[in-house]
Amino acid sequence: MNKIKLLSFDLDDTLWHTAPTIANAERAFYEHLQCNAPALVAKFDPDALREHRWQYLRANPGLEHYVSKWRIDSLNQALIESGYGEQSGQLAAAAYDAFYQARQQVYFFEHCADILRELSKDYILISLTNGNADITRLPISKYFHSCFRAEELGAAKPAAPLFLKALTQANCHAHESIHIGDNTHDDVAGAKAVGMHAIQARLAENAPEPHPLADQHFDDWRELPKLIQLFNAS
Ligand SMILES: [Mg+2]
């Protein structure tokens, strides 16, 4: 019998390339505004709007773990500053929707979906993300027992709540689980801090060097099942 019961997965830069997805979503977001909020576009080019969003977060640090609300609220503020008054809320919600739709069009790393399908036969798979990707809208969701986002829990990795939520859902101990993710701070150090094993995904361009806390690391999805087996054999 396997010692490992739960595999929790980060999403961005672990299952798919994040940069092209975000670039597409930012483009869709701004194009929507070009069509629907010309006064805002006249005042903010894409860089200025991005800077406005960061400024808004600095003024409202409580939004840090609520990436969707942060984007909507900061755009609402930019629309008000552009003279849209009472229309701003509705315009911000519609522009966010354009972003969100595009955000779900992801570019999987090679072999990822096939390996997830295989792993789902032997393990409970749960996704844990700090971002706003929604895998319930993707075909691979059928391999996952559940999916949790930082903004649902009000706490982002590396804090413990997302990891503990996965352990509770899978009804297993930390030592019976492996978290797989690309971020050495949020994924590797965060998972190790709650006693889970950690495998570092080094798939994206400019992936960091293997972290000393990572139990294993991989740069090709086909390597992952063998690495997981090492924990069952130990
Ligand atoms: Mg990631």
mmCIF file with all atom_site columns, C-alpha atoms in Angstrom, residues 57-58 83-84 95 111 117 141 210 234:
data_model
loop_
_atom_site.group_PDB
_atom_site.id
_atom_site.type_symbol
_atom_site.label_atom_id
_atom_site.label_alt_id
_atom_site.label_comp_id
_atom_site.label_asym_id
_atom_site.label_entity_id
_atom_site.label_seq_id
_atom_site.pdbx_PDB_ins_code
_atom_site.Cartn_x
_atom_site.Cartn_y
_atom_site.Cartn_z
_atom_site.occupancy
_atom_site.B_iso_or_equiv
_atom_site.pdbx_formal_charge
_atom_site.auth_seq_id
_atom_site.auth_comp_id
_atom_site.auth_asym_id
_atom_site.auth_atom_id
_atom_site.pdbx_PDB_model_num
ATOM 1  C CA . LEU A 1 57  ? -2.654  47.627 -3.259  1.00 0.00 ? 57  LEU A CA 1
ATOM 2  C CA . ARG A 1 58  ? -0.112  49.705 -1.361  1.00 0.00 ? 58  ARG A CA 1
ATOM 3  C CA . GLY A 1 83  ? -15.154 60.304 -14.750 1.00 0.00 ? 83  GLY A CA 1
ATOM 4  C CA . TYR A 1 84  ? -17.356 57.227 -14.997 1.00 0.00 ? 84  TYR A CA 1
ATOM 5  C CA . ALA A 1 95  ? -13.723 44.194 -17.707 1.00 0.00 ? 95  ALA A CA 1
ATOM 6  C CA . HIS A 1 111 ? 2.768   15.462 -20.572 1.00 0.00 ? 111 HIS A CA 1
ATOM 7  C CA . ARG A 1 117 ? -4.636  11.188 -15.133 1.00 0.00 ? 117 ARG A CA 1
ATOM 8  C CA . SER A 1 141 ? -10.578 18.992 -13.132 1.00 0.00 ? 141 SER A CA 1
ATOM 9  C CA . PRO A 1 210 ? 16.695  23.375 -6.582  1.00 0.00 ? 210 PRO A CA 1
ATOM 10 C CA . SER A 1 234 ? 11.398  4.916  1.824   1.00 0.00 ? 234 SER A CA 1
#
